[in-house]
PDB file of C-alpha atoms and ligand atoms in Angstrom:
ATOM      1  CA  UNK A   1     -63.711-110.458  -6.229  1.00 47.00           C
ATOM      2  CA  UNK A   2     -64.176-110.963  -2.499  1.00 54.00           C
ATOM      3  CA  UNK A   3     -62.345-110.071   0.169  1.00 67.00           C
ATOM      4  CA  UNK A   4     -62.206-112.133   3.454  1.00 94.00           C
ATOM      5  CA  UNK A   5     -62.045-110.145   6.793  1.00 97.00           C
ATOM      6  CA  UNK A   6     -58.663-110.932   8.205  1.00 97.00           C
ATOM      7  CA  UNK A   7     -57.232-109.646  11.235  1.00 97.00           C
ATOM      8  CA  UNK A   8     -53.832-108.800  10.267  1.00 97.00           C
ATOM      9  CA  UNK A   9     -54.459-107.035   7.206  1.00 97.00           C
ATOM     10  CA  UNK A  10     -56.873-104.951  10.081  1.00 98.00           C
ATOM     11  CA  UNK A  11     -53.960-104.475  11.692  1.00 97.00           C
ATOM     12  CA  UNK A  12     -51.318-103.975   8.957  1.00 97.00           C
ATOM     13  CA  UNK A  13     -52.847-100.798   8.041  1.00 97.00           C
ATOM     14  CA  UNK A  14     -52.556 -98.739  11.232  1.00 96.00           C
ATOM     15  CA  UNK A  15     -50.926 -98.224  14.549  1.00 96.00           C
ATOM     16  CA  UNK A  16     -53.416 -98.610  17.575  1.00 96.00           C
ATOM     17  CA  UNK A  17     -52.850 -96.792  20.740  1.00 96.00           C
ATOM     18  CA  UNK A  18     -56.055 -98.641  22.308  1.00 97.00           C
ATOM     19  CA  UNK A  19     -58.628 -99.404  19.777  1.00 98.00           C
ATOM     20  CA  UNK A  20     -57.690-102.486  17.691  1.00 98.00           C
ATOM     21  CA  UNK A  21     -54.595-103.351  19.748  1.00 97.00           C
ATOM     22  CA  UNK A  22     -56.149-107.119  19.784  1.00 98.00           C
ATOM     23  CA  UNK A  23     -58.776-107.852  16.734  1.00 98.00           C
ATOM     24  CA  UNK A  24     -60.526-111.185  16.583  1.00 98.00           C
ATOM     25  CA  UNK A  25     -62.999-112.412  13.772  1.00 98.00           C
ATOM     26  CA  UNK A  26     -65.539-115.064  14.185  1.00 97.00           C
ATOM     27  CA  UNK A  27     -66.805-116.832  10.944  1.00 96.00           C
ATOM     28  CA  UNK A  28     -69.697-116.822  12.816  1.00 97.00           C
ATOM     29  CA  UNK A  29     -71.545-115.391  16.021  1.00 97.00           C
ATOM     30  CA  UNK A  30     -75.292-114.909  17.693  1.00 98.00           C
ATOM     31  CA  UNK A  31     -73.801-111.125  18.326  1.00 98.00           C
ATOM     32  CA  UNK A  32     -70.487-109.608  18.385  1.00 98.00           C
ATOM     33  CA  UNK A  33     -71.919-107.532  21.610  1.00 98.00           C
ATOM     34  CA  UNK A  34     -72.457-110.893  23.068  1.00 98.00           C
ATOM     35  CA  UNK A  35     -68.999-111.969  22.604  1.00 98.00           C
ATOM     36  CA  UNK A  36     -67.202-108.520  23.925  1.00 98.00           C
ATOM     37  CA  UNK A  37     -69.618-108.361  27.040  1.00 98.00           C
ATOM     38  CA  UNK A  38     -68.416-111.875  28.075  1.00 98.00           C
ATOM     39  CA  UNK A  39     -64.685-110.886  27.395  1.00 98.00           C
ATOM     40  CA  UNK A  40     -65.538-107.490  29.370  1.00 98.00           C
ATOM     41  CA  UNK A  41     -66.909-109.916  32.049  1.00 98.00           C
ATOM     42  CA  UNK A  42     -63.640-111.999  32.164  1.00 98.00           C
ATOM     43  CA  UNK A  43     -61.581-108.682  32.411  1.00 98.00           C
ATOM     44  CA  UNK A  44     -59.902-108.296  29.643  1.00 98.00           C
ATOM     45  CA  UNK A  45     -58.469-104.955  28.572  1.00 98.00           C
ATOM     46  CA  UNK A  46     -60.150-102.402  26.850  1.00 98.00           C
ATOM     47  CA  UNK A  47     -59.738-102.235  22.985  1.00 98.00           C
ATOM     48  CA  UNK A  48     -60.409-105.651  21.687  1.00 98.00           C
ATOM     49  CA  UNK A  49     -62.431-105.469  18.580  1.00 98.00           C
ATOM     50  CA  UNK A  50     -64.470-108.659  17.660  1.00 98.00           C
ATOM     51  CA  UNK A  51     -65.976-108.662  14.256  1.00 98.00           C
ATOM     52  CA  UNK A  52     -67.555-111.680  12.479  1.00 98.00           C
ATOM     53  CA  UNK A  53     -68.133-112.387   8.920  1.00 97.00           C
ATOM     54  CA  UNK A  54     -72.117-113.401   9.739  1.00 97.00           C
ATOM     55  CA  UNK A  55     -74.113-113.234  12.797  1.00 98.00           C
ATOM     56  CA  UNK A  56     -76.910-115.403  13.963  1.00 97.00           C
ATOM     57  CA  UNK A  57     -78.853-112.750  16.297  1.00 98.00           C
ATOM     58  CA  UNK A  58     -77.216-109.378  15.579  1.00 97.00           C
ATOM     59  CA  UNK A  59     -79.463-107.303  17.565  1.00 97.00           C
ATOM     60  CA  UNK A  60     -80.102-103.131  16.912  1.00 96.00           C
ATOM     61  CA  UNK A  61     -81.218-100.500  19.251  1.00 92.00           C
ATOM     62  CA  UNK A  62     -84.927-100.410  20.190  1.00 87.00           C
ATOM     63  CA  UNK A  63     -85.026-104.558  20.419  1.00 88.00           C
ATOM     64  CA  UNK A  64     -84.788-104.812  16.657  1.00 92.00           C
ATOM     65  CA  UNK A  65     -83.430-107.687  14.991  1.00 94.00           C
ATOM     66  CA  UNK A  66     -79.789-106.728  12.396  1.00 95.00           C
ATOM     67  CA  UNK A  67     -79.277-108.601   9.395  1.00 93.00           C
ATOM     68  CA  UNK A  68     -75.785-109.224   9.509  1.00 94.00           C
ATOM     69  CA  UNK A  69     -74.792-111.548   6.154  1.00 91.00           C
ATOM     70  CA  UNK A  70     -71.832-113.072   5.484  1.00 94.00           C
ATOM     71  CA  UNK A  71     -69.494-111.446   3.659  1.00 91.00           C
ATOM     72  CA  UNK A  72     -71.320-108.363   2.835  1.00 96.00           C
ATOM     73  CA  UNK A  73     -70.572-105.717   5.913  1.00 98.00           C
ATOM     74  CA  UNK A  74     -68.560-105.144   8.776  1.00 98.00           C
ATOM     75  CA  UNK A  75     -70.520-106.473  11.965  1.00 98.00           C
ATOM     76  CA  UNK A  76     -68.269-105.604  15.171  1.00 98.00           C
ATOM     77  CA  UNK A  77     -67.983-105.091  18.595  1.00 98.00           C
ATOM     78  CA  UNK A  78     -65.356-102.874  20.670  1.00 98.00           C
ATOM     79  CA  UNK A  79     -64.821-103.295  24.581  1.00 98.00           C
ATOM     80  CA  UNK A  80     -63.900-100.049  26.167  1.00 97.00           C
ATOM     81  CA  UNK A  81     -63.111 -99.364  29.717  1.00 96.00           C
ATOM     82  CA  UNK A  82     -63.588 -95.158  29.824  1.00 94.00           C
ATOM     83  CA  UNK A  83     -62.086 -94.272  33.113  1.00 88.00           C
ATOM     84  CA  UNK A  84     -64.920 -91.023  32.883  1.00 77.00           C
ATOM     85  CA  UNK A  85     -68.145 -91.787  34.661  1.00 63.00           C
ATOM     86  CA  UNK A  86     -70.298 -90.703  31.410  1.00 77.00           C
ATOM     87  CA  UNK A  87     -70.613 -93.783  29.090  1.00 85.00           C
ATOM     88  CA  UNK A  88     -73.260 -92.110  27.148  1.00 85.00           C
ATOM     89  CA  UNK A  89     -70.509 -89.943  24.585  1.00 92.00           C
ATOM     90  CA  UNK A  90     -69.482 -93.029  23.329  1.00 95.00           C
ATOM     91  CA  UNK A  91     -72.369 -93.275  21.331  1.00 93.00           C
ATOM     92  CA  UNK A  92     -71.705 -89.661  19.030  1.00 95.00           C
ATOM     93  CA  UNK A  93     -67.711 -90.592  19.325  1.00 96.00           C
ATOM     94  CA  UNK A  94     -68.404 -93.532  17.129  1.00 97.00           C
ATOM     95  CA  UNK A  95     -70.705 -91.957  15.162  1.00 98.00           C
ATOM     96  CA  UNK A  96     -67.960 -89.791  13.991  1.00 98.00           C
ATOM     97  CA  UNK A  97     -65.603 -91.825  13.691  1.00 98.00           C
ATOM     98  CA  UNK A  98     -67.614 -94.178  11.670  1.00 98.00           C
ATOM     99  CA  UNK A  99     -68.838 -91.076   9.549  1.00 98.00           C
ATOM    100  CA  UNK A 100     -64.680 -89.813   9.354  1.00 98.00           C
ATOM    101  CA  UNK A 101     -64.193 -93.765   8.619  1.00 98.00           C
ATOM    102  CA  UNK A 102     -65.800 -94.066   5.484  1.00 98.00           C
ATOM    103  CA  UNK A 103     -65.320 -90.551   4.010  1.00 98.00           C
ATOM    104  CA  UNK A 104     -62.892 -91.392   1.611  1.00 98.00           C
ATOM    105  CA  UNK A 105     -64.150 -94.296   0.313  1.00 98.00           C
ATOM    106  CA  UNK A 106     -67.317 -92.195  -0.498  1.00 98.00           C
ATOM    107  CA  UNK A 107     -68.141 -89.390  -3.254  1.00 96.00           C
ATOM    108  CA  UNK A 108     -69.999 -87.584  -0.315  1.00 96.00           C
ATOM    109  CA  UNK A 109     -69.572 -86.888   3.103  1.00 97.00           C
ATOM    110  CA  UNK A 110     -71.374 -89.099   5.241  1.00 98.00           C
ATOM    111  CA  UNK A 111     -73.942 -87.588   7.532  1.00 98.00           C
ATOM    112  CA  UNK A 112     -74.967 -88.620  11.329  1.00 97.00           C
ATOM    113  CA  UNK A 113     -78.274 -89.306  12.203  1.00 96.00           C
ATOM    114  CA  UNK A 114     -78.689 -88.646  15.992  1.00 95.00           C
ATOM    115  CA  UNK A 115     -78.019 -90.145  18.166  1.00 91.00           C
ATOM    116  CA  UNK A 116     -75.958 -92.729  16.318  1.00 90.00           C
ATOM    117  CA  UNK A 117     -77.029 -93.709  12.602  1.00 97.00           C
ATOM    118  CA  UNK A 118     -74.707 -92.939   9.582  1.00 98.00           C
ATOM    119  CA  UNK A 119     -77.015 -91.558   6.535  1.00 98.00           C
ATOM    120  CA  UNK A 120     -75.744 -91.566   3.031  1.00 98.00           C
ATOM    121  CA  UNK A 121     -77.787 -90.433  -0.287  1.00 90.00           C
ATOM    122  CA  UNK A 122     -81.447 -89.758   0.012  1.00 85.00           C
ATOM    123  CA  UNK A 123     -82.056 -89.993   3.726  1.00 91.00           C
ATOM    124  CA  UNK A 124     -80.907 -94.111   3.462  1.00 96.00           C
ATOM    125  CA  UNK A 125     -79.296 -95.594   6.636  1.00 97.00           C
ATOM    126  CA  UNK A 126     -75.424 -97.190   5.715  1.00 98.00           C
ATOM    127  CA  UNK A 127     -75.096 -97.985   9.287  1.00 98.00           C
ATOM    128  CA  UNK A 128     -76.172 -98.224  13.215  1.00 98.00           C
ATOM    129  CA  UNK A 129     -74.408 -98.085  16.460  1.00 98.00           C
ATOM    130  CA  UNK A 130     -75.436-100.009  19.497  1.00 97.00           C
ATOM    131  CA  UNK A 131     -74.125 -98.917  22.767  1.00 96.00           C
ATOM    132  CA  UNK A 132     -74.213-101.568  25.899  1.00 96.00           C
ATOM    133  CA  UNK A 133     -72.527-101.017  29.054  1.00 95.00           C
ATOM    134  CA  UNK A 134     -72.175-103.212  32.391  1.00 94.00           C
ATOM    135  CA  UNK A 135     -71.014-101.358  35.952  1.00 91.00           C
ATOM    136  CA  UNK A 136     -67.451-101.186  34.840  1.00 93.00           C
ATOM    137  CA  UNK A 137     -67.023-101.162  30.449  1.00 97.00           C
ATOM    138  CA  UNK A 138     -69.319-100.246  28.005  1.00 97.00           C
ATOM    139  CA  UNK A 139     -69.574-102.054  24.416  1.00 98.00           C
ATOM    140  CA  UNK A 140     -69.682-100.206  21.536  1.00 98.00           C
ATOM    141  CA  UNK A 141     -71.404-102.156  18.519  1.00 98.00           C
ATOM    142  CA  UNK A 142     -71.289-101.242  14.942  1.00 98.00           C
ATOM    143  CA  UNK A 143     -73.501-102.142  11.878  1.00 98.00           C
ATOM    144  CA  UNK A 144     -71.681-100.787   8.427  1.00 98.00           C
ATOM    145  CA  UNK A 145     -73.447-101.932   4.850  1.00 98.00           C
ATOM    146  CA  UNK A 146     -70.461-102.270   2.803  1.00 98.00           C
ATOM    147  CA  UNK A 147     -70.956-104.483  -0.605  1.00 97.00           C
ATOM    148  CA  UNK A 148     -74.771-104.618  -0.022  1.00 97.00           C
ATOM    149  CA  UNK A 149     -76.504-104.356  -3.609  1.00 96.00           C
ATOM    150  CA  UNK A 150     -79.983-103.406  -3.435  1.00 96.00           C
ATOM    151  CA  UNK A 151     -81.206-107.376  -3.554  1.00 95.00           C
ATOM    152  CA  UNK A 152     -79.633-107.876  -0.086  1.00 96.00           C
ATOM    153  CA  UNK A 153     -81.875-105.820   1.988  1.00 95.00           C
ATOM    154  CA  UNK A 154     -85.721-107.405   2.036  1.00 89.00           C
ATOM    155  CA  UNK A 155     -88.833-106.219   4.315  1.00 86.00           C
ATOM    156  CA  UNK A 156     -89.100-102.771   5.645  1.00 84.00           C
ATOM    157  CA  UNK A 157     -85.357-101.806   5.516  1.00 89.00           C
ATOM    158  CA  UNK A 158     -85.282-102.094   1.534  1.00 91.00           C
ATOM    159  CA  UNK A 159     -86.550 -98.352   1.531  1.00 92.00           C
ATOM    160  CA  UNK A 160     -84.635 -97.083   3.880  1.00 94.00           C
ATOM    161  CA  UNK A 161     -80.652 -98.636   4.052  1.00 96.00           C
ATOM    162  CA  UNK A 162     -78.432 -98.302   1.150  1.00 97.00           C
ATOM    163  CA  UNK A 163     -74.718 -99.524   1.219  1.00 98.00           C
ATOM    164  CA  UNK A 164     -70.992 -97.584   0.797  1.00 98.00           C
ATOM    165  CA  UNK A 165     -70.944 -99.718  -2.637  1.00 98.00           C
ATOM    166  CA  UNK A 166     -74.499 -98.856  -3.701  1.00 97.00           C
ATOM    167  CA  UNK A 167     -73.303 -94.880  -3.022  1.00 97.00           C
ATOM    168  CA  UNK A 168     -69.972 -95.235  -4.824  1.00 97.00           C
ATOM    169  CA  UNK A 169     -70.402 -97.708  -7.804  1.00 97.00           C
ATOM    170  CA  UNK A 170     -67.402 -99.986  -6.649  1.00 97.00           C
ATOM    171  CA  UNK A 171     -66.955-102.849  -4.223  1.00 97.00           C
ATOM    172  CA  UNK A 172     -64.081-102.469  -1.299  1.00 97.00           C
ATOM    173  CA  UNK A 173     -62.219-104.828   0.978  1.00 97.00           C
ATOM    174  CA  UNK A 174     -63.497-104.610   4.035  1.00 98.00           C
ATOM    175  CA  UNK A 175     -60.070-104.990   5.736  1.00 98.00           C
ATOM    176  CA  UNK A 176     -59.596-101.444   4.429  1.00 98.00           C
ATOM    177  CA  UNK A 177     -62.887 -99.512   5.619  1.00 98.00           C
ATOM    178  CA  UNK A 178     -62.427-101.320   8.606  1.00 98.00           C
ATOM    179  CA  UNK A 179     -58.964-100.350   9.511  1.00 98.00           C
ATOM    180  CA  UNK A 180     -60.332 -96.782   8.332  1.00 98.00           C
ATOM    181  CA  UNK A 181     -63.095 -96.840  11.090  1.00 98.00           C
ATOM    182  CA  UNK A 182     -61.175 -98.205  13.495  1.00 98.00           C
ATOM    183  CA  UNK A 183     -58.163 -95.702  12.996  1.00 98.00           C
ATOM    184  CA  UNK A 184     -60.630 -93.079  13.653  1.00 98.00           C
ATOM    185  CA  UNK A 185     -62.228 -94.333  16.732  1.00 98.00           C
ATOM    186  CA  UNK A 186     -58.863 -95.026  18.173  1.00 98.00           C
ATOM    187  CA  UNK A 187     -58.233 -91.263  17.628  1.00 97.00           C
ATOM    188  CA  UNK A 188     -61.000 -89.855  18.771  1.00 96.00           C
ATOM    189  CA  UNK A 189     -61.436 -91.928  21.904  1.00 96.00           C
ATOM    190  CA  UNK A 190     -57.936 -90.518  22.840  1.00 94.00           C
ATOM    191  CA  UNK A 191     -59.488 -87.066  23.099  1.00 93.00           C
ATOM    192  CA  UNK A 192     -62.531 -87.787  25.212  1.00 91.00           C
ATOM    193  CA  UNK A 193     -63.637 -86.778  27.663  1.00 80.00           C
ATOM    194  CA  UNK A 194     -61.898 -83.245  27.088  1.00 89.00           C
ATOM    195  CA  UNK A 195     -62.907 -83.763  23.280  1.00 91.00           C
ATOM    196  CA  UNK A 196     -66.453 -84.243  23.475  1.00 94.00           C
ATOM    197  CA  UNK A 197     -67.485 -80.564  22.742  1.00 95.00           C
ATOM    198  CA  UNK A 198     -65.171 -81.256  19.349  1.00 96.00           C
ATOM    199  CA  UNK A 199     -67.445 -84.251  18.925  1.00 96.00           C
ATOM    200  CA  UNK A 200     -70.531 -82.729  19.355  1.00 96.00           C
ATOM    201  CA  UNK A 201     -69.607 -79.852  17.202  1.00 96.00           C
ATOM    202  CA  UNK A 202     -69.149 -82.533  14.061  1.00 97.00           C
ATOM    203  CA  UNK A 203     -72.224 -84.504  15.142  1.00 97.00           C
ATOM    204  CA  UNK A 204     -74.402 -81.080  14.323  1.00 97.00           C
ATOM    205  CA  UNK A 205     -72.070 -80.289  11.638  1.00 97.00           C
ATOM    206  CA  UNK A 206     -72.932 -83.698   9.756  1.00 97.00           C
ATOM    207  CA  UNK A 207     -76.669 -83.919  11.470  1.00 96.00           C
ATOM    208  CA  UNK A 208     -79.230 -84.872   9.242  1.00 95.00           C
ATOM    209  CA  UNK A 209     -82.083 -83.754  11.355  1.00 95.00           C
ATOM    210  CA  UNK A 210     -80.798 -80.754  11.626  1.00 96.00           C
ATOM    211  CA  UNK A 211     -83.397 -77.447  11.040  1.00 95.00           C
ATOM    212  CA  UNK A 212     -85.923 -80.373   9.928  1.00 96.00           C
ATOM    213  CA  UNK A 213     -89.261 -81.051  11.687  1.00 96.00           C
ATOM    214  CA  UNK A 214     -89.273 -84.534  13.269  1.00 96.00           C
ATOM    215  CA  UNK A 215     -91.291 -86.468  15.706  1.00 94.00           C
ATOM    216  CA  UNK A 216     -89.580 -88.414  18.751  1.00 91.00           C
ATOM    217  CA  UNK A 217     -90.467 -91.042  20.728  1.00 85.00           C
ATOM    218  CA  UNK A 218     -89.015 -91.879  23.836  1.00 80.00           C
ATOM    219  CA  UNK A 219     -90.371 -94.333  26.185  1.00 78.00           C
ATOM    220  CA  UNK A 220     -94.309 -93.034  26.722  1.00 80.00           C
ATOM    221  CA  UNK A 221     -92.832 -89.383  25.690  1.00 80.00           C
ATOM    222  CA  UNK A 222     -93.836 -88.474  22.170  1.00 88.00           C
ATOM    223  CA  UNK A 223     -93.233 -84.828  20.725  1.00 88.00           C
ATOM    224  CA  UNK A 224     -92.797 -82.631  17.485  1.00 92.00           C
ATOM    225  CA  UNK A 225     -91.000 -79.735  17.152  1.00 95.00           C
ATOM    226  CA  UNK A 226     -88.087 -78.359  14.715  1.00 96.00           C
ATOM    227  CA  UNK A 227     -83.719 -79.571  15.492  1.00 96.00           C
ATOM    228  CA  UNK A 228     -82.118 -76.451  16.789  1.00 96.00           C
ATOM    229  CA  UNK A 229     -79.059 -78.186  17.307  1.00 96.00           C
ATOM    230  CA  UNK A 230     -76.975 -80.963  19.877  1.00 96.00           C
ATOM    231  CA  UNK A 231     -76.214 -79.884  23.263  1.00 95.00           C
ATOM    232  CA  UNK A 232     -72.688 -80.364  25.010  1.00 94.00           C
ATOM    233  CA  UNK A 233     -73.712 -83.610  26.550  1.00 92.00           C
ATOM    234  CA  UNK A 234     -75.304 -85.089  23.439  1.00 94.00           C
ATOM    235  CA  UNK A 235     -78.690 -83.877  23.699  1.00 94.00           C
ATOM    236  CA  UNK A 236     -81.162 -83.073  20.490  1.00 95.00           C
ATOM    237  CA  UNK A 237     -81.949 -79.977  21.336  1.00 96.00           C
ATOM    238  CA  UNK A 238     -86.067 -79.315  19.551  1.00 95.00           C
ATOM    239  CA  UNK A 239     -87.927 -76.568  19.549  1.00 96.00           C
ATOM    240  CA  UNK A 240     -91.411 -77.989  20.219  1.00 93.00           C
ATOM    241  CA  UNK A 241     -94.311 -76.723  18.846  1.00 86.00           C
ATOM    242  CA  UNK A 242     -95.390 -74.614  21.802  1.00 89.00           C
ATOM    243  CA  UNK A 243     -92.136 -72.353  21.587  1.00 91.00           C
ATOM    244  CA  UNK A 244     -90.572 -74.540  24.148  1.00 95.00           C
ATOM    245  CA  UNK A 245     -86.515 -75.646  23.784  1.00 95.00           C
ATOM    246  CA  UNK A 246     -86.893 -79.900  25.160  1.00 93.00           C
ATOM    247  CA  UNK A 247     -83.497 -81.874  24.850  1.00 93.00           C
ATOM    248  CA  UNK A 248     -84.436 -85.004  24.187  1.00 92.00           C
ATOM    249  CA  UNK A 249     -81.325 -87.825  25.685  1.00 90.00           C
ATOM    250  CA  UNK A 250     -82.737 -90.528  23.846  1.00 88.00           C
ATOM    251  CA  UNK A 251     -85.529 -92.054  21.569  1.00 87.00           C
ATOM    252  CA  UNK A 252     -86.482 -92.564  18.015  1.00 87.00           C
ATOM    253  CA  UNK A 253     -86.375 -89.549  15.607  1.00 92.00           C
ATOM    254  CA  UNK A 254     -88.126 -89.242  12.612  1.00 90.00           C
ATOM    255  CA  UNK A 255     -88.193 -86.514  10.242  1.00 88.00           C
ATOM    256  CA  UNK A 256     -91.837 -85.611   8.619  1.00 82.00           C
ATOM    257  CA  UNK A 257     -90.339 -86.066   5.245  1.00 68.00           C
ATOM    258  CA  UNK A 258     -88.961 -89.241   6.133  1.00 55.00           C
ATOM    259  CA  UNK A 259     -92.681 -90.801   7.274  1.00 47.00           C
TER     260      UNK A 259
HETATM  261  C1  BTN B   1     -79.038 -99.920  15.108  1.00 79.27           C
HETATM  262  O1  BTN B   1     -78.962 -99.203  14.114  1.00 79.27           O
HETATM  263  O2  BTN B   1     -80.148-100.174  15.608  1.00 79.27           O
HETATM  264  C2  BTN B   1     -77.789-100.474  15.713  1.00 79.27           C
HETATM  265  C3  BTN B   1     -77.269-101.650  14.922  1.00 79.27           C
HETATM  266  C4  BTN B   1     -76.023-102.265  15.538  1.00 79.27           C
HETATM  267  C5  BTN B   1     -75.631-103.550  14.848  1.00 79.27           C
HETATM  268  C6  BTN B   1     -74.295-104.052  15.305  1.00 79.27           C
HETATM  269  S1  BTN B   1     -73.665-105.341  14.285  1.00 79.27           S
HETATM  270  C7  BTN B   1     -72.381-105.637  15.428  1.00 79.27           C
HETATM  271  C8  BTN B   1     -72.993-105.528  16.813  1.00 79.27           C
HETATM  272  N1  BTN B   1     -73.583-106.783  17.221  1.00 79.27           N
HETATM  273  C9  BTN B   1     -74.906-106.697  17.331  1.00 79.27           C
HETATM  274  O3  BTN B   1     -75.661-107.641  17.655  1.00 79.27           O
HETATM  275  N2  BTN B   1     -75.326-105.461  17.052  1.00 79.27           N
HETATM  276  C10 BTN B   1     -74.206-104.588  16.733  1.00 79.27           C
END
């Protein structure tokens, strides 16, 4: 059986303060990011939520491309309008709530890659954030495998994603784990900014990196060096291999197991 996404049984299954107070779903888009930044352009208020069944160009971080099938995951996009200055907690906030969104649809707790990936099983990727922001709202984009069996991921990703169906042996309506997700971001964006540190303490709570060796890469930066743990802004905090403590605000992390 197969469920359509359909925006009031979103909205049937919880009460919004901000997040989800207006949900829209496109049969089909280039990029639900695309579609919120033009809305956030026109000025409409914060906490629309744009999801479509299938996207043409769905993009991830780092300039990669996102396969985004029909019918198989939630693609979406949320327009916020945080009245703090720093845009850049958004990011771990919705890797939480994504990670507190899917719990219990899951027989294991779902675990945050930092900054903003959603690990399940053996080190396999069940979802990705993508943050955007213009002078005056910031777009939060999420990526969430739900009824993916193994045949629907080709190329380099087949070794690396998995799906909350492929973890749990059952297939869900999506109207459900999205409501779930959403419920939880609506939450948690309530609390920020004076609930970041709570944020931050789930992020290393959940982390899969953390204690692990790994290797980043940011921009021409490249270093090794062991997760100590996140910092109150959002940092990775790595010891590097000189004795050094570095916290890194952004790049690719990979653990040396995971090469
Ligand atoms: C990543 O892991 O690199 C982030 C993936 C983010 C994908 C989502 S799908 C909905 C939204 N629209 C996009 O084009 N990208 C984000």
């Amino acid at each position: 059986m197969t469920f359509g996404l359909d925006p009031d049984k979103i909205s049937a299954r919880f009460s919004p303060s901000i997040i989800g107070r207006e949900i829209q779903v496109y049969r089909e888009t280039a990029s639900t990011n695309d579609v919120a930044m033009r809305l956030g352009r026109a000025g409409m208020a914060e906490g629309v939520v744009i999801f479509a069944e299938s996207q043409t160009a769905g993009r991830g971080r780092l300039g990669r491309q996102w396969k985004s099938a029909a019918g198989l995951g939630l693609w979406f996009s949320v327009l916020l309008r945080p009245r703090w200055a720093d845009f850049s907690h958004l990011s771990l906030a919705a890797a939480v709530a994504v990670a507190r969104g899917i719990d219990p649809f899951l027989p294991e707790r779902a675990r945050i890659k930092w900054p903003n990936d959603i690990y399940l099983g053996e080190d396999r990727k069940t979802a990705g954030i993508l943050c955007e922001s213009s002078r005056d709202f910031a777009i939060v984009g999420v990526g969430l495998n739900v009824n993916h069996s193994w045949n629907d991921f080709d190329g380099e990703i087949a070794d690396r994603a998995t799906s909350l169906a492929l973890v749990s042996g059952q297939h869900f309506d999506r109207n459900e784990v999205a409501a779930s997700v959403l419920a939880e971001f609506d939450r948690i964006y309530q609390t920020l900014p004076n609930g970041f540190e709570a944020v931050v303490s789930e992020c290393t709570e959940r982390s899969v990196l953390l204690h692990r060796f790994v290797r980043i890469q940011s921009g021409g930066f490249s270093a090794s060096g062991m997760v100590t743990g996140i910092d109150r802004d959002g940092g990775l905090r790595l010891r590097l291999e000189n004795g050094f403590e570095k916290i890194v605000t952004s790049g690719e992390v990979v653990a040396m197991e995971m090469l």
